[in-house]
Amino acid sequence: MELAILFIVLAALFGLFMAWGIGANDVANAMAPSVGSKAITIKQAILIAAVFEFAGAVLAGGGVTSTIRRGIVDSSLLSGQPELLVFGMLAALLAAGVWLLVASRFGWPVSTTHTIIGAVVGFAAIGIGVHAVHWPMVARIAMSWIVSPVLAGAIAWVLFRSVQWLILERSDPLHYARRYVPGYIFLTGFFMTLVTVMKGLGHIGINISNAQAYAVAVLFGLVVAAIGTLFIRRIPYQEADKKEFHFVTVERIFGVLMVITACAMAFAHGSNDVANAVGPVAAVVSVARSGDVTQEAIVPIWILVLGGIGIVLGLATYGHRVIATVGQNITALTPSRGFAAGLAAAATIVLASGTGLPISTTHTVVGAILGVGLARGIAAINLRVVGGIFMSWIITVPAGAVLSVLFFMLLRWLLG
Amino acid sequence: MNPNSSISRIFGRSPVEPLQKHFTKVAKCARKLPKFFKASFVGDWDKAAQQREKIVVLEHAADELKRELRLNLPRSLFMPVNRSDVLEMISRQDRIANRSKDITGLIIGRRLAVPESVQPSYLALLSRSIDAVEQARRSVQELDDLFHSGFRGAGAENVMKMTDQLSDIEDDSDALQIKVRNHLFEIEEQLAPVNVMFLYRVFDLTGDLGNIAQRVGSRLHLMIAR
């Protein structure tokens, strides 16, 4: 392939651009439950986002990247003309980047995941042929878009009901918060470690047994819980009769938990959404290197790192301002609510990442917030806006598809 | 990029603070009544008119808050409490301000003086009715904690207890209303009949303050126990 270097450079540039866009815009939605609760400052949120988005992308982002790279397009049909896949993936990246720019300019809450999947399916179905698409895989992805918000909502409901039952409904919630919050911290640390170790590490070449995975997860959970308990002990105890300060102190204890949840959420977002940017890059690189589409290796780690860097760049140049704005606008999510919504969303997203399913972070977070609302946890949710967010994928998928077909034609005419 | 595309827009305004603010205004109206009556008892109509003016201003402010709350409560809002309960609460609360204004209107319009022998028992009725309003106001102040704990457990029981106490206060004020009517009945032949009719009306409206406060409490009950 004579243009191999050009293709790789183009793909890396487009991928970096899209990862930048995700870091600039999408990270704010992922971090919304954490920054809204005021448990962490904006600066801390940005630092946590930078570190854990990167870690999530590199450590657990491989599964979803593989799905986008070769799960949707039937590459066996392209063995004679590998450059079609290259043009298609480049077109998908361009289409997604452009659509996300347009959408954010007009303030439409669109999903990066839906855009890129629409774009990949679009170029394959129209540019190559309907038979070139793995429709069962596409159906699975579409199903996961319905399941993920529902699942996150259900988990959030259960979590928040348990918080109410164990802590908030008691006559001395402060006492019970000090007792049970370390348990929730353990749960968060345990679960996130478990999924990462079991599902993620394989993609970077580390394989360990289930028993070892559980042991590592328990250990990690205990360490995090111990650190959290230290911080909780430093919060001064307030007697039950000083009522105004009572719930404020309870929320400060949940604030410690919120920091852990924020890490989990950033990690989850990195693990799923970085794939949107680097999945097509991985496809282009593997074709350009081998000159054919049959290559079936794991995703090169430098591509995941590229995605992680892109997200952090987006965060540093623009995302921090969006996070600050979003954080100021969300006052309804106190740490006890933000934790339930954040952990439920993070768990759902990391689970999906482990199975290689690209899902929408925004939709999952909204589903989780609705779950807390159903447990009577949030004073007011505007259902019209919620409807708008969920409906946006009905236009986003075809929009991504149409744009990617246009770019595909253009690239084939220019370079083909 | 546009912050409108973020999910922060899904959060609507909580109805709690507007409800509380409104009740604070309304309770202030009722609390101005003793001063108004004491001025009327000594025939100081200028001072009484001043007090009435203050009540009217507060009533308007409460009306404004009511309108604002209604505007901020679209049908698409999903809340842990029933939207209709919130709307009903605020219109019941608002009636306390309206009654206070009506009472002062009747008294001032007719230069109506409560007979001296009835004054102590009338003031007792008035102060017990205001107690009921204050108790209802305190219950509404508890909404903060209820929204926080999720309407169950210790906080909800506390509010239930408060509304039970509100019923007791209202029973008291009913008894006091009977007493003040009896006192008026004993001397009514010596008074101008039309004035007597309006005095009975004033007593009814005063007792009504307690009734309405109790109805606010019962709506609060319904709101919690959805």
PDB file of C-alpha atoms in Angstrom, chain A residues 20 25 29 32 104-109 161 164 168-171 243 247 251 318 325-326 329-330 332-333 337 362 365-366 369 373-374 376 378-385 389, chain B residues 1-16 74-82 142 145-155 158 222-226:
ATOM      1  CA  TRP A  20     -10.250  16.162  21.631  1.00  0.00           C
ATOM      2  CA  ASN A  25     -17.660  18.351  25.517  1.00  0.00           C
ATOM      3  CA  ASN A  29     -21.662  15.028  31.000  1.00  0.00           C
ATOM      4  CA  ALA A  32     -21.824  15.889  35.868  1.00  0.00           C
ATOM      5  CA  SER A 104     -22.670  21.217  20.102  1.00  0.00           C
ATOM      6  CA  ARG A 105     -22.844  24.577  18.339  1.00  0.00           C
ATOM      7  CA  PHE A 106     -26.640  24.340  18.355  1.00  0.00           C
ATOM      8  CA  GLY A 107     -26.771  22.872  21.852  1.00  0.00           C
ATOM      9  CA  TRP A 108     -28.180  19.480  20.841  1.00  0.00           C
ATOM     10  CA  PRO A 109     -27.270  16.834  23.372  1.00  0.00           C
ATOM     11  CA  ARG A 161     -33.143   3.108  48.186  1.00  0.00           C
ATOM     12  CA  GLN A 164     -32.331   5.870  52.281  1.00  0.00           C
ATOM     13  CA  LEU A 168     -31.206   8.879  55.494  1.00  0.00           C
ATOM     14  CA  GLU A 169     -34.431   7.562  57.044  1.00  0.00           C
ATOM     15  CA  ARG A 170     -32.877   6.947  60.443  1.00  0.00           C
ATOM     16  CA  SER A 171     -33.394   9.350  63.318  1.00  0.00           C
ATOM     17  CA  LYS A 243     -30.608  19.816  62.876  1.00  0.00           C
ATOM     18  CA  PHE A 247     -27.760  16.737  56.829  1.00  0.00           C
ATOM     19  CA  GLU A 251     -23.543  15.026  52.816  1.00  0.00           C
ATOM     20  CA  TYR A 318     -11.901  23.536  26.636  1.00  0.00           C
ATOM     21  CA  THR A 325     -20.616  25.603  33.681  1.00  0.00           C
ATOM     22  CA  VAL A 326     -22.339  22.241  34.036  1.00  0.00           C
ATOM     23  CA  ASN A 329     -26.076  24.462  36.811  1.00  0.00           C
ATOM     24  CA  ILE A 330     -26.573  21.223  38.688  1.00  0.00           C
ATOM     25  CA  ALA A 332     -30.008  19.224  42.665  1.00  0.00           C
ATOM     26  CA  LEU A 333     -27.448  16.465  42.929  1.00  0.00           C
ATOM     27  CA  ARG A 337     -27.667  11.415  45.014  1.00  0.00           C
ATOM     28  CA  THR A 362     -24.799  10.635  28.384  1.00  0.00           C
ATOM     29  CA  VAL A 365     -26.026   8.972  33.156  1.00  0.00           C
ATOM     30  CA  VAL A 366     -29.491  10.348  32.393  1.00  0.00           C
ATOM     31  CA  ILE A 369     -30.418  10.147  37.394  1.00  0.00           C
ATOM     32  CA  GLY A 373     -35.651  10.401  40.794  1.00  0.00           C
ATOM     33  CA  LEU A 374     -37.975   7.379  40.852  1.00  0.00           C
ATOM     34  CA  ARG A 376     -38.063  10.175  45.247  1.00  0.00           C
ATOM     35  CA  ILE A 378     -34.584  14.509  43.166  1.00  0.00           C
ATOM     36  CA  ALA A 379     -36.816  17.532  43.615  1.00  0.00           C
ATOM     37  CA  ALA A 380     -37.595  18.132  39.944  1.00  0.00           C
ATOM     38  CA  ILE A 381     -36.618  16.529  36.653  1.00  0.00           C
ATOM     39  CA  ASN A 382     -37.634  18.121  33.391  1.00  0.00           C
ATOM     40  CA  LEU A 383     -39.013  15.204  31.372  1.00  0.00           C
ATOM     41  CA  ARG A 384     -39.209  17.205  28.171  1.00  0.00           C
ATOM     42  CA  VAL A 385     -35.432  17.705  28.200  1.00  0.00           C
ATOM     43  CA  ILE A 389     -31.828  13.715  24.949  1.00  0.00           C
TER      44      ILE A 389
ATOM     45  CA  MET B   1     -19.069  24.510  22.863  1.00  0.00           C
ATOM     46  CA  ASN B   2     -22.597  25.074  23.962  1.00  0.00           C
ATOM     47  CA  PRO B   3     -23.412  24.332  27.590  1.00  0.00           C
ATOM     48  CA  ASN B   4     -27.006  23.718  26.488  1.00  0.00           C
ATOM     49  CA  SER B   5     -25.936  20.371  25.143  1.00  0.00           C
ATOM     50  CA  SER B   6     -25.040  19.242  28.639  1.00  0.00           C
ATOM     51  CA  ILE B   7     -27.328  17.208  30.803  1.00  0.00           C
ATOM     52  CA  SER B   8     -27.546  19.900  33.473  1.00  0.00           C
ATOM     53  CA  ARG B   9     -30.707  21.142  31.792  1.00  0.00           C
ATOM     54  CA  ILE B  10     -32.695  18.116  32.908  1.00  0.00           C
ATOM     55  CA  PHE B  11     -32.924  19.468  36.431  1.00  0.00           C
ATOM     56  CA  GLY B  12     -35.991  21.589  37.077  1.00  0.00           C
ATOM     57  CA  ARG B  13     -36.538  24.017  39.912  1.00  0.00           C
ATOM     58  CA  SER B  14     -37.456  22.448  43.214  1.00  0.00           C
ATOM     59  CA  PRO B  15     -40.929  23.495  44.440  1.00  0.00           C
ATOM     60  CA  VAL B  16     -39.793  23.431  48.077  1.00  0.00           C
ATOM     61  CA  PRO B  74     -44.827  22.659  33.825  1.00  0.00           C
ATOM     62  CA  ARG B  75     -46.680  19.405  33.282  1.00  0.00           C
ATOM     63  CA  SER B  76     -43.469  17.757  32.058  1.00  0.00           C
ATOM     64  CA  LEU B  77     -41.859  18.093  35.469  1.00  0.00           C
ATOM     65  CA  PHE B  78     -41.187  14.843  37.285  1.00  0.00           C
ATOM     66  CA  MET B  79     -41.172  15.307  41.050  1.00  0.00           C
ATOM     67  CA  PRO B  80     -41.151  13.083  44.126  1.00  0.00           C
ATOM     68  CA  VAL B  81     -44.451  14.695  45.076  1.00  0.00           C
ATOM     69  CA  ASN B  82     -47.626  15.076  43.075  1.00  0.00           C
ATOM     70  CA  GLU B 142     -39.691  20.638  57.319  1.00  0.00           C
ATOM     71  CA  ASP B 145     -35.536  17.517  55.267  1.00  0.00           C
ATOM     72  CA  LEU B 146     -38.300  15.445  53.705  1.00  0.00           C
ATOM     73  CA  PHE B 147     -36.975  16.030  50.211  1.00  0.00           C
ATOM     74  CA  HIS B 148     -33.578  15.122  51.526  1.00  0.00           C
ATOM     75  CA  SER B 149     -34.435  11.894  53.314  1.00  0.00           C
ATOM     76  CA  GLY B 150     -36.848  10.785  50.603  1.00  0.00           C
ATOM     77  CA  PHE B 151     -40.207  11.099  52.448  1.00  0.00           C
ATOM     78  CA  ARG B 152     -39.786   8.107  54.681  1.00  0.00           C
ATOM     79  CA  GLY B 153     -38.528   7.327  58.133  1.00  0.00           C
ATOM     80  CA  ALA B 154     -37.833   9.680  61.019  1.00  0.00           C
ATOM     81  CA  GLY B 155     -38.299  12.947  59.089  1.00  0.00           C
ATOM     82  CA  ASN B 158     -41.855  14.107  62.558  1.00  0.00           C
ATOM     83  CA  LEU B 222     -51.145  13.500  51.341  1.00  0.00           C
ATOM     84  CA  MET B 223     -48.056  14.856  49.616  1.00  0.00           C
ATOM     85  CA  ILE B 224     -45.729  12.833  51.829  1.00  0.00           C
ATOM     86  CA  ALA B 225     -47.731   9.606  51.806  1.00  0.00           C
ATOM     87  CA  ARG B 226     -47.924   9.229  48.040  1.00  0.00           C
TER      88      ARG B 226
END
